[in-house]
C-alpha positions as a Python dict, from the first residue, in 0.01 Angstrom:
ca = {
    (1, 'X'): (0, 0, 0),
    (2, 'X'): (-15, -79, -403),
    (3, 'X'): (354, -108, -392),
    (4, 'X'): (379, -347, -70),
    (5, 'X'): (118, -554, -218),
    (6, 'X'): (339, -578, -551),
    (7, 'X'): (639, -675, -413),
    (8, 'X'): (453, -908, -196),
    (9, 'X'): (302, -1077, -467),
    (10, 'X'): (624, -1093, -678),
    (11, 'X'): (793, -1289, -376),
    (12, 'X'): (525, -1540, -414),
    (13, 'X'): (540, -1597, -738),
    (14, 'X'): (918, -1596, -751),
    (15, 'X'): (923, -1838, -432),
    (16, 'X'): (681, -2038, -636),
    (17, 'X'): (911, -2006, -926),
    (18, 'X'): (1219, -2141, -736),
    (19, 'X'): (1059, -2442, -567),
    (20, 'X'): (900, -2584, -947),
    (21, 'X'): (1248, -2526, -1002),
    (22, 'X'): (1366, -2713, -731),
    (23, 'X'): (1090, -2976, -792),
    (24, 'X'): (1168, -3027, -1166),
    (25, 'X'): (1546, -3068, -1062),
    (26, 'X'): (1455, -3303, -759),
    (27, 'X'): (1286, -3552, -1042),
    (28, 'X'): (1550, -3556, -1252),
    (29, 'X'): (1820, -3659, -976),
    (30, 'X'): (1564, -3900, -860),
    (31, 'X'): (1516, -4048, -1257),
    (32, 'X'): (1915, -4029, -1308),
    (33, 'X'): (1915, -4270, -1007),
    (34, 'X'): (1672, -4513, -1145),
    (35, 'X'): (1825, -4456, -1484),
    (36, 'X'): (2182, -4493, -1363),
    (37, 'X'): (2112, -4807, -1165),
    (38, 'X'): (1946, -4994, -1451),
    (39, 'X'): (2055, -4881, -1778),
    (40, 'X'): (2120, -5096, -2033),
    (41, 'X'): (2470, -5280, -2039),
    (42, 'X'): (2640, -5052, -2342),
    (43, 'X'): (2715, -5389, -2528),
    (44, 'X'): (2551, -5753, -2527),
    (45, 'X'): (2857, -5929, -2471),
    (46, 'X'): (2896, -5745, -2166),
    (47, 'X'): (2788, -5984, -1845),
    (48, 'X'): (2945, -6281, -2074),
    (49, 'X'): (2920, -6636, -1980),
    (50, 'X'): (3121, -6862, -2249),
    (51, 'X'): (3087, -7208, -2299),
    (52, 'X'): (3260, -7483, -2118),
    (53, 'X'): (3611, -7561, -2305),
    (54, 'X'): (3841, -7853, -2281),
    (55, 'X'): (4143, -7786, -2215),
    (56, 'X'): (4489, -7839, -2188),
    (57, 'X'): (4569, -7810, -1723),
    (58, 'X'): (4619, -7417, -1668),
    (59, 'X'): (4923, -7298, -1578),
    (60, 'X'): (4870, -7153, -1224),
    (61, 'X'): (5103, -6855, -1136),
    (62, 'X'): (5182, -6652, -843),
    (63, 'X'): (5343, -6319, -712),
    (64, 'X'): (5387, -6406, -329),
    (65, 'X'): (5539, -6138, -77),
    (66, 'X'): (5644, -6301, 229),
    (67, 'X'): (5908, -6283, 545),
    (68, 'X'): (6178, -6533, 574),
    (69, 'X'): (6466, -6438, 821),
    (70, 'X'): (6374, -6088, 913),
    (71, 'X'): (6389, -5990, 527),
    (72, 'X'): (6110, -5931, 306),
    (73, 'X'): (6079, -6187, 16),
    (74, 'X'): (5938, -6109, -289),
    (75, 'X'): (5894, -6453, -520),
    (76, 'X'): (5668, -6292, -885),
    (77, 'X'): (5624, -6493, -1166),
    (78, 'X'): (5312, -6332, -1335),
    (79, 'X'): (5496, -6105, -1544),
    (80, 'X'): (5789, -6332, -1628),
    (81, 'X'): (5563, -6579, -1742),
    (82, 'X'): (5367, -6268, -1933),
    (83, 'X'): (5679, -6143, -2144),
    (84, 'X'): (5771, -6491, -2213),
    (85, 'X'): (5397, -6549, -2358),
    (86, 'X'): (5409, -6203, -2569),
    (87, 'X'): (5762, -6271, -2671),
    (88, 'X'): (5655, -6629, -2811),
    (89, 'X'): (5329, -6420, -2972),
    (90, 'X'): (5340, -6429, -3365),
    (91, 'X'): (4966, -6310, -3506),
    (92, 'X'): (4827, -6136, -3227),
    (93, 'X'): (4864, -5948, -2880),
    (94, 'X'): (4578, -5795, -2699),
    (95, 'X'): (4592, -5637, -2327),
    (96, 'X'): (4369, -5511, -2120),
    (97, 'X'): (4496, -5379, -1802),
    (98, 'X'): (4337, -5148, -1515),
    (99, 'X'): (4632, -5004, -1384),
    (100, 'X'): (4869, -4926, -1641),
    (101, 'X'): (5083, -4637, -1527),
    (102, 'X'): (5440, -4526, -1326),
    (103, 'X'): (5283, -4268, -1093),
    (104, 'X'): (5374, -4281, -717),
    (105, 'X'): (5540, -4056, -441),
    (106, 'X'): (5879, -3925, -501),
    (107, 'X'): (6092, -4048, -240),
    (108, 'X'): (5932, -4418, -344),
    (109, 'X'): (6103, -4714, -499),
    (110, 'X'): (5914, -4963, -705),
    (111, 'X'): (6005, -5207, -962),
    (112, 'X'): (5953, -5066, -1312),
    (113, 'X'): (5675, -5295, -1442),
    (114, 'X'): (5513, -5052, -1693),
    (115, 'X'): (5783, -4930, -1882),
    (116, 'X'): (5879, -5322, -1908),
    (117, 'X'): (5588, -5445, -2054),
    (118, 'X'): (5573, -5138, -2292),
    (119, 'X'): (5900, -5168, -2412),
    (120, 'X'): (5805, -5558, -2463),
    (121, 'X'): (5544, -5454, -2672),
    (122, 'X'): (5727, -5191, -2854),
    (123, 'X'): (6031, -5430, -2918),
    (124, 'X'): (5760, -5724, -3075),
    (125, 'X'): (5623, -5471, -3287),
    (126, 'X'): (5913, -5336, -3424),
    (127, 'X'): (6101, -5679, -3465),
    (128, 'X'): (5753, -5862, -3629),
    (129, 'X'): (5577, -5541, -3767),
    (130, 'X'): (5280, -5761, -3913),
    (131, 'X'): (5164, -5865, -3574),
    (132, 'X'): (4840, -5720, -3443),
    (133, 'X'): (4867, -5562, -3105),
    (134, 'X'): (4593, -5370, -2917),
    (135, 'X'): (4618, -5202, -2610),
    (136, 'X'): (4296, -5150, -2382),
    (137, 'X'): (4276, -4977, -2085),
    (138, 'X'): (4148, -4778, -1785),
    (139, 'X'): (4078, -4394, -1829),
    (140, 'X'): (4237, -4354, -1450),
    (141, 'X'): (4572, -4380, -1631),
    (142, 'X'): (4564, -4061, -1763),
    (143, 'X'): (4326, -3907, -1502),
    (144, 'X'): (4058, -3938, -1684),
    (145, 'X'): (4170, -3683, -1988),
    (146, 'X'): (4389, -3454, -1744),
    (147, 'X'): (4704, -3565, -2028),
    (148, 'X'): (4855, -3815, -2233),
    (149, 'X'): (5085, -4022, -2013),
    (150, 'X'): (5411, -4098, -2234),
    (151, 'X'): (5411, -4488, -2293),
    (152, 'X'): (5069, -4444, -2423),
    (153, 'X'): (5229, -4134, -2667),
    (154, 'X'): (5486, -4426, -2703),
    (155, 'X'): (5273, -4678, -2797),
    (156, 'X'): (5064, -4532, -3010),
    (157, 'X'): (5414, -4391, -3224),
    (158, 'X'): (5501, -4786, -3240),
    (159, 'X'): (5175, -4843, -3399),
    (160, 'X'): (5019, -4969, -3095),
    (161, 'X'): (4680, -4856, -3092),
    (162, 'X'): (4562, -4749, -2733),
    (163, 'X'): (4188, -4781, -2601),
    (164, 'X'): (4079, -4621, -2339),
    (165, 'X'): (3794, -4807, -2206),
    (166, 'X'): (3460, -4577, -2245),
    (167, 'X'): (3327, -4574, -1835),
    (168, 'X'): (2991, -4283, -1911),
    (169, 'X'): (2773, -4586, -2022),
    (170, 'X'): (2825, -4800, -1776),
    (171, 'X'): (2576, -4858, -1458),
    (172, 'X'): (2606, -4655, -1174),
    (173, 'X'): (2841, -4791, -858),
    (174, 'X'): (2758, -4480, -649),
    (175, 'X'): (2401, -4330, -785),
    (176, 'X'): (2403, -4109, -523),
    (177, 'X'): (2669, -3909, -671),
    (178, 'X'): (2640, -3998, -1013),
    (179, 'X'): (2305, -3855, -1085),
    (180, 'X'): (2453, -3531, -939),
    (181, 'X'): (2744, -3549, -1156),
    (182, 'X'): (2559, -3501, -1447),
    (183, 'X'): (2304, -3320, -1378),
    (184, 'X'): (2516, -3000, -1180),
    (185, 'X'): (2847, -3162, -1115),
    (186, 'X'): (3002, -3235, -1467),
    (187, 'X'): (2928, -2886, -1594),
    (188, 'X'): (3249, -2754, -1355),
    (189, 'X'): (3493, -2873, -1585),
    (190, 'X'): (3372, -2543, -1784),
    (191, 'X'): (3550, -2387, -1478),
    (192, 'X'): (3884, -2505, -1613),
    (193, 'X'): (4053, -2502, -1262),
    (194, 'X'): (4387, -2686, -1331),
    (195, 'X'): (4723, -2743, -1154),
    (196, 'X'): (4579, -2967, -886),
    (197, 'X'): (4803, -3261, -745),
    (198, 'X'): (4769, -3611, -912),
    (199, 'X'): (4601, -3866, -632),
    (200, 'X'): (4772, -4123, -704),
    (201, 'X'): (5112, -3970, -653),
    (202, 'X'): (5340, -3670, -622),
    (203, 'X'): (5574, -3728, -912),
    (204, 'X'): (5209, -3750, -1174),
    (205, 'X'): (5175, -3472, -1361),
    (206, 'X'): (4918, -3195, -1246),
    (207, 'X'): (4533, -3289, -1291),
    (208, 'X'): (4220, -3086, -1324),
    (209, 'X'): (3914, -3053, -1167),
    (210, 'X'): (3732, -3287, -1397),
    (211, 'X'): (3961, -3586, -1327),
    (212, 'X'): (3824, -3542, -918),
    (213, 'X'): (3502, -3527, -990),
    (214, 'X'): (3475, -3792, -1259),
    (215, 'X'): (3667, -4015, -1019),
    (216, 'X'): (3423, -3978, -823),
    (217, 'X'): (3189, -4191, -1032),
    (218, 'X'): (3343, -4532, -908),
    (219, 'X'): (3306, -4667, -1252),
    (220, 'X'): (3661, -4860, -1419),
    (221, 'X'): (3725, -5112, -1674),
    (222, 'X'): (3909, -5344, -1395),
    (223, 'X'): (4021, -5617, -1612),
    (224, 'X'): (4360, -5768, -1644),
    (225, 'X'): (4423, -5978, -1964),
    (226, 'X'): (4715, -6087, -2218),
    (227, 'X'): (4581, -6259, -2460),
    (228, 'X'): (4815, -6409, -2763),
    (229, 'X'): (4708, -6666, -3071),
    (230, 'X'): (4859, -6968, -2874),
    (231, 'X'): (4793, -6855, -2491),
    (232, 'X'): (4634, -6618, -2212),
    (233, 'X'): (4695, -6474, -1911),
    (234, 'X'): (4390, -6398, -1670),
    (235, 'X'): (4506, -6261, -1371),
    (236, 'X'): (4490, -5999, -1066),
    (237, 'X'): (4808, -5825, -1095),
    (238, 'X'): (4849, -5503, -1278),
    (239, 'X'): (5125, -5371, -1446),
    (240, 'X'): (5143, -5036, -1228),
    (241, 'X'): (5506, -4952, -1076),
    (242, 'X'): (5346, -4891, -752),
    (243, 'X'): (5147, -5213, -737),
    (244, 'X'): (5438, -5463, -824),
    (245, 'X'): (5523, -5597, -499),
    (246, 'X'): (5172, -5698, -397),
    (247, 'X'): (5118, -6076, -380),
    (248, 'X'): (4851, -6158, -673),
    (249, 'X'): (4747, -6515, -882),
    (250, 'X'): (4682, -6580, -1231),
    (251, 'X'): (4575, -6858, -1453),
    (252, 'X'): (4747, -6932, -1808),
    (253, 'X'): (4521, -7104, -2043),
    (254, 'X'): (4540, -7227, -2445),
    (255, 'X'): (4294, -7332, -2624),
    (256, 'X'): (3931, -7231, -2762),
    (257, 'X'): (3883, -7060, -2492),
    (258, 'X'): (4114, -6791, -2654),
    (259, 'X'): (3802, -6723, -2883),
    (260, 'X'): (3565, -6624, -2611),
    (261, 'X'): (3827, -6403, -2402),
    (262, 'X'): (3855, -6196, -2737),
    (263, 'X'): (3483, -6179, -2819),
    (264, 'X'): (3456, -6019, -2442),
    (265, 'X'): (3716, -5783, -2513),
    (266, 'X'): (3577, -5681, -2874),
    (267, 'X'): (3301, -5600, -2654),
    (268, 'X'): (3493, -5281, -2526),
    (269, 'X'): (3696, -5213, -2769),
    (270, 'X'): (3378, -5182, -3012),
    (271, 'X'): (3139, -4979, -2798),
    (272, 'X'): (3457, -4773, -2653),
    (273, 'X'): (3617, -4692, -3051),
    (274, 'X'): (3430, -4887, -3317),
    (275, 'X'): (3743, -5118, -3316),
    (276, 'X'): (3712, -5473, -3455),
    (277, 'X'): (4005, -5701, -3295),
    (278, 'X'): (4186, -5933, -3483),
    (279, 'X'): (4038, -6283, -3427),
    (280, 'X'): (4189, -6636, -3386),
    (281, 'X'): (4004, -6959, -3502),
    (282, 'X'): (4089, -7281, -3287),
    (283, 'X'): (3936, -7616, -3333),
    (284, 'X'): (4175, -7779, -3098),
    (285, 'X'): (4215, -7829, -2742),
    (286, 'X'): (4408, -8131, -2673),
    (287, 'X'): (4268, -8190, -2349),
    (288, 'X'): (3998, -8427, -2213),
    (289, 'X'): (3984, -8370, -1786),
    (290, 'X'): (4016, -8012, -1723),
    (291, 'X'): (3739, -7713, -1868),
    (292, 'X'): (3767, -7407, -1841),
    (293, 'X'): (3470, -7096, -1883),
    (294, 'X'): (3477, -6742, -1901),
    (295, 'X'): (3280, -6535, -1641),
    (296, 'X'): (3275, -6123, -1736),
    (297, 'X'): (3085, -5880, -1439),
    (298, 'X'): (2753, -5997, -1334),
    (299, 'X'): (2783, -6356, -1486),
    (300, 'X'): (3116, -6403, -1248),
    (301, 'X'): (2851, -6334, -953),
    (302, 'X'): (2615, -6590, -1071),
    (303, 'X'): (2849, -6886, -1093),
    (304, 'X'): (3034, -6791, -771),
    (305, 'X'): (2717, -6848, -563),
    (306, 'X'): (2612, -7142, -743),
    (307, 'X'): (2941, -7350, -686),
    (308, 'X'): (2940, -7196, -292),
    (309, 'X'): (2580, -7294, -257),
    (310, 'X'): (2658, -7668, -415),
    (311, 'X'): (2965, -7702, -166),
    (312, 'X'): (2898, -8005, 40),
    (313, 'X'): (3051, -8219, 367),
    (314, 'X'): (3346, -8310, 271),
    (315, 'X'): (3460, -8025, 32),
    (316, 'X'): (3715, -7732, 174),
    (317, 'X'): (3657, -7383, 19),
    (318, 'X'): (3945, -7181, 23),
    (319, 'X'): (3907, -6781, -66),
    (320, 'X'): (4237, -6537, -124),
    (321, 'X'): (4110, -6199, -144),
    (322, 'X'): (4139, -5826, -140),
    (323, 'X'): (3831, -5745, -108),
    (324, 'X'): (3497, -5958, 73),
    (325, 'X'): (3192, -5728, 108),
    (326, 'X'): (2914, -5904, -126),
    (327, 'X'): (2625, -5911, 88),
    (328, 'X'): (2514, -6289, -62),
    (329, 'X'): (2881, -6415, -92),
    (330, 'X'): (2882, -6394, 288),
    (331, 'X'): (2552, -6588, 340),
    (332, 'X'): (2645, -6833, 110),
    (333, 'X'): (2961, -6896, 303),
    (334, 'X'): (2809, -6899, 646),
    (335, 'X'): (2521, -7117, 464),
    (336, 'X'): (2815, -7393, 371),
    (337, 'X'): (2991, -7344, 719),
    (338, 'X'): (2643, -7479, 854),
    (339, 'X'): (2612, -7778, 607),
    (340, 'X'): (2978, -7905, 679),
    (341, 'X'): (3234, -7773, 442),
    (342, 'X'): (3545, -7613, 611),
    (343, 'X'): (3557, -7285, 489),
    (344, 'X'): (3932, -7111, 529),
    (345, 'X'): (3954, -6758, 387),
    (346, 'X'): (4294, -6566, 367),
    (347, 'X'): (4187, -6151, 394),
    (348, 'X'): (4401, -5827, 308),
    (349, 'X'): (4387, -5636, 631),
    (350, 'X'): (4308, -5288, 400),
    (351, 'X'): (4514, -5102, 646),
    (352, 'X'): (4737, -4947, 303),
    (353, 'X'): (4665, -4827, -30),
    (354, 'X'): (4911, -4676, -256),
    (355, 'X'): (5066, -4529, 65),
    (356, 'X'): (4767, -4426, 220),
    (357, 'X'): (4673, -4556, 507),
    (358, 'X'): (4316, -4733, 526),
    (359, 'X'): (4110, -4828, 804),
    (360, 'X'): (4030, -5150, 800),
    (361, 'X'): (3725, -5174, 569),
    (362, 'X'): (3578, -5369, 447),
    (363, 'X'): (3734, -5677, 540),
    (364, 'X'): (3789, -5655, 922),
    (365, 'X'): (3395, -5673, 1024),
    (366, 'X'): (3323, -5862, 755),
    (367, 'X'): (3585, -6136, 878),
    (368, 'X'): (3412, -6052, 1259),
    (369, 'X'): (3077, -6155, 1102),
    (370, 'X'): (3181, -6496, 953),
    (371, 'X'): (3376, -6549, 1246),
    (372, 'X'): (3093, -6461, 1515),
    (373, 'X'): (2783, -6564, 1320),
    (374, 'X'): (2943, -6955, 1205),
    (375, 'X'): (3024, -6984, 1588),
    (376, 'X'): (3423, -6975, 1481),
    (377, 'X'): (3360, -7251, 1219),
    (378, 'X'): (3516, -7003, 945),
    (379, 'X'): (3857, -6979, 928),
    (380, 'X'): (4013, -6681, 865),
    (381, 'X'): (4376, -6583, 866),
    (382, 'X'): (4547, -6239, 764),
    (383, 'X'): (4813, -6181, 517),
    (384, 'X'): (5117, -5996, 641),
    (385, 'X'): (5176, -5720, 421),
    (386, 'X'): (5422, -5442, 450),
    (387, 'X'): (5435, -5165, 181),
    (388, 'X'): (5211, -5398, -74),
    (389, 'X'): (4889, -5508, -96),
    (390, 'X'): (4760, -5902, -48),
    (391, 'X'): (4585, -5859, -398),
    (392, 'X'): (4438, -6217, -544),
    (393, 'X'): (4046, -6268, -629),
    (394, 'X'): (4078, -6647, -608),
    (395, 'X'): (3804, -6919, -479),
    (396, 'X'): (3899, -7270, -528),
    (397, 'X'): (3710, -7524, -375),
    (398, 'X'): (3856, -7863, -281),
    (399, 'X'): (3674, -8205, -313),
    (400, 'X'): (3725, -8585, -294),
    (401, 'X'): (3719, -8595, -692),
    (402, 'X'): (3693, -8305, -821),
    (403, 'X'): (3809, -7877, -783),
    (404, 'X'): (3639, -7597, -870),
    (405, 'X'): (3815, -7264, -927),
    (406, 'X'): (3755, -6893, -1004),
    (407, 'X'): (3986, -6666, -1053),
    (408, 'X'): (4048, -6324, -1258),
    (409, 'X'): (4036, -5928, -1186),
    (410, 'X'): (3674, -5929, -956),
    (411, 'X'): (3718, -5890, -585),
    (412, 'X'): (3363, -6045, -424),
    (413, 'X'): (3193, -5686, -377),
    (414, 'X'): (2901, -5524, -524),
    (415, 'X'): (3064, -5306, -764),
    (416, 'X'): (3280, -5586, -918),
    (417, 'X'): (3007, -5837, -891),
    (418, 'X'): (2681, -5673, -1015),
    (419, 'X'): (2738, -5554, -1381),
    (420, 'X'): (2895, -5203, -1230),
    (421, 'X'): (3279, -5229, -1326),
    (422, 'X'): (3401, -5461, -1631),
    (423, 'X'): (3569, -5774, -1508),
    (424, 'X'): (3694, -6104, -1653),
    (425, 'X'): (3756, -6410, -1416),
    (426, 'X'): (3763, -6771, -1528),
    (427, 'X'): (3591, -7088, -1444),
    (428, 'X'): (3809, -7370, -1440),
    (429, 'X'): (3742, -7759, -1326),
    (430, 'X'): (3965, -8037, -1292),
    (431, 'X'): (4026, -8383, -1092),
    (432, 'X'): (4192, -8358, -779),
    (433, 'X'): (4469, -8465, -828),
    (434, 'X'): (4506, -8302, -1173),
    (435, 'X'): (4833, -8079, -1179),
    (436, 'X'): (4625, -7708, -1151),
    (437, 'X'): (4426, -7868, -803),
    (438, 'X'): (4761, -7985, -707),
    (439, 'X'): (4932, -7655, -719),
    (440, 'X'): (4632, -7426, -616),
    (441, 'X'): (4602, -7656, -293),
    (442, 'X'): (4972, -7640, -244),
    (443, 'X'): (4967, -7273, -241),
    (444, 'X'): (4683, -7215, 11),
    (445, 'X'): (4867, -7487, 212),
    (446, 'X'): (5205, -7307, 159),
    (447, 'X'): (5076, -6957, 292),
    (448, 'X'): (4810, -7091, 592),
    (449, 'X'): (5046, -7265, 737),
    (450, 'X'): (5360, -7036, 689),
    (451, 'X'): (5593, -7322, 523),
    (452, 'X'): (5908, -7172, 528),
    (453, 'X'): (5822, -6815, 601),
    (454, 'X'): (5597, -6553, 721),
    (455, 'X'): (5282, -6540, 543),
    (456, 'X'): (4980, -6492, 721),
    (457, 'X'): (4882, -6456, 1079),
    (458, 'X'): (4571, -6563, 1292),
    (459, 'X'): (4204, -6357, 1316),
    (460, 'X'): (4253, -6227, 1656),
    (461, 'X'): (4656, -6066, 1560),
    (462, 'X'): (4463, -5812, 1381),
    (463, 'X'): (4143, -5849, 1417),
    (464, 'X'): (3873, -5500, 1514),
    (465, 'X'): (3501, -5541, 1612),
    (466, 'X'): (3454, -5215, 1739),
    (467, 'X'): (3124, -5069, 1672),
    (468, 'X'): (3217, -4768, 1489),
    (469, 'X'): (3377, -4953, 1196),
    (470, 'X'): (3099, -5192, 1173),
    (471, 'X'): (2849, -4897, 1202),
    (472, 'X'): (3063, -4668, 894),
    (473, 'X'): (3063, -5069, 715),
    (474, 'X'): (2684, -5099, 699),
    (475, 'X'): (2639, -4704, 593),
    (476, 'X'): (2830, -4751, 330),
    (477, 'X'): (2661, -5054, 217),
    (478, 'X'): (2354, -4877, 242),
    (479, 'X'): (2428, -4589, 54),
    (480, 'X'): (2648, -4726, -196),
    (481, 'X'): (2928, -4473, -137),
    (482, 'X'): (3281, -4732, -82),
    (483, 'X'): (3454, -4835, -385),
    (484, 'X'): (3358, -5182, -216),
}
């Protein structure tokens, strides 16, 4: 009787043991959320708004993907226009890129865009070796650690220095899992399991555990910047072999402006590796119509529903993008839509990443909303895409005397809206009939209304409102789980 009563007593205790235990670890998850979601931005010129610069008119370039004749068309000027700008560089280079790497499925064909914008850095270096040139970038490259890919080794042997962009102290895109990533989760990469496939193709080198799990996280320095002493490039396009062909925009500015782009990218490169960048002093813009502003993460947010909110009768907004999930981006638009403006928005159809198909999300009930709740007042049109991605971030908004633009690396969703990923778009203003309006409006003219080719299609060619994708939508909204 003693010994039942023993035993019985030690299985209270140790059940009373196990669930402080469980208690104490239930806290901390529910703190790391709290903590994760609101932590301090790891650097105060992080969710950067710059002044207002004159400016000379942006160059506005394109990579556009089309169907003429039963062939696919493929018209990219980004990086053209790129290794002109770095060739022409004589102080100073800095990029910062998201997607800097050659990985894809063997069997695959793409154009070769990263070794040739690392051998056009290499060759600058070793033809003006007093320049400054600094690489920043995107841990995904590597896998997050799993190995050195070899242009960086290559790089770095030029005298490149490489940065690769410190993710741990940024906020949380997917708390959920995050706070269980480092409380339980991170600990596995003690495990050391190795020789798993890369994710991003079959001709990457193996990966390990960690570089799953830490991918997990949803966290990514997403910008996509050259930036030279005399000119830079922000833009959407990355120079990743298997993302060449996708259709993408970017903007090519001089100026002061210069000055603010690198005081956002110092930013990184100082809280990622104590690195001070090379800096450029200009006094002088030689223009007097057009300014131009730099928007980084949150700040990009702000100003995008101001100008939608200020859109009146009269204006036309036009939106090319990958992505369109922001919960306020969408009431904003279906606010305008009721006061007037014509709203026309060109979509991906996320039906392929990388090779992979996708189903649809978020874009196809998110087009079914504006579509259903504006009474068919919002335009919307799909971009044919076959192997590639339609891949611009790009709002410009068209009135009687004036347009309003924003462009860069953010696609309007939570994570690259709300201070989660790092992003840099710009803010540029001109008169209409200025030569940047004039070529923006001829583009979204040239692609809605398929001038001499194939370029997008109407809502209902594609279009899906069945339940269960609107249903797995809005549950992944709620929980913060997408990488939208």
């Amino acid at each position: 009787m003693v010994k039942s009563f023993i035993l019985t007593f030690s299985k209270k205790v140790f059940s009373k043991k196990i669930s402080l235990i469980l208690l104490v670890l239930l806290f901390i998850y529910i703190g790391g959320i709290i903590y994760g979601v609101y932590r301090p931005l790891p650097h105060e010129d992080l969710s950067f708004q710059g002044d207002e610069h004159l400016i000379e008119s942006p160059t506005f370039l394109t990579d556009v993907s089309y169907e003429k004749d039963g062939s696919r068309v493929y018209e990219h000027d980004i990086f053209d226009y790129s290794f002109k700008v770095i060739d022409e560089a004589e102080e100073l280079i800095v990029v910062d890129m998201f997607l800097f790497h050659d990985v894809y499925d063997e069997g695959d064909s793409f154009p070769p865009l990263t070794d040739e914008l690392t051998d056009a850095l290499i060759h600058k270096k070793q033809n003006h070796p007093s320049i400054e040139i600094v690489v920043i970038t995107d841990p995904v490259n590597s896998m997050y650690g799993a190995y050195e890919p070899e242009h960086f080794l290559n790089l770095k042997e030029a005298g490149i220095p490489v940065v690769v962009s410190e993710l741990t102290p940024l906020r949380d895109s997917n708390p959920l899992y995050s706070s269980a990533w480092r409380l339980i989760l991170r600990w596995f990469d003690y495990l050391n399991w190795t020789g798993l496939p890369h994710p991003q193709g079959s001709n990457g080198e193996d990966v390990t555990i960690h570089s799953y799990l830490t991918a997990l996280n949803g966290k990514a320095n997403h910008r996509k910047l050259i930036i030279t002493e005399k000119e830079a490039i922000v833009s959407s396009a990355n120079p990743h072999d298997a993302s060449a062909l996708h259709s993408n925009v970017a903007f090519a500015v001089k100026g002061t402006i210069i000055n603010d782009l690198l005081q956002t990218e110092q930013a990184v490169t100082e809280y990622s590796a104590n690195l001070a960048l090379p800096t450029v002093d200009y006094t002088d813009n030689h223009g007097d119509q057009v300014t131009s502003q730099v928007l980084t993460e949150g700040k990009i947010r702000e100003k995008l529903l101001e100008l939608l909110s200020e859109a009146s009768s009269g204006d036309t907004i036009w939106i090319a993008l990958l992505y369109l999930s922001e919960r306020d981006v969408i009431g904003e638009l279906l606010d305008a839509s009721e006061r007037g403006v014509d709203v026309k928005i060109v979509l991906d159809q996320n039906i392929e990443s990388f090779g992979q198909e996708k189903n649809g999300l978020p874009n196809k009930p998110v087009a079914e909303e504006l579509i259903s709740k504006s009474d068919g007042k919002i335009d919307v049109r799909w971009y044919e895409t076959e192997e590639e991605q339609y891949h611009p971030k790009l709002l410009f908004i068209d009135g009687p005397d004036k347009s309003q633009i924003i462009s860069g690396s953010a696609n309007f969703t939570r994570r690259n809206l709300r201070d989660l990923t790092l992003e840099t778009s710009l803010f540029i203003e001109a008169p209409t009939n200025d030569a940047v309006s004039t070529d923006v409006r001829e583009y979204f003219t040239r692609i809605w209304t398929n001038e001499n080719g194939i370029y997008t299609t109407d809502y209902e060619t594609h279009s899906d409102d069945s339940l269960w994708l609107r249903a797995l939508y809005r549950l992944q909204k709620l929980t913060n789980t997408s990488t939208y």
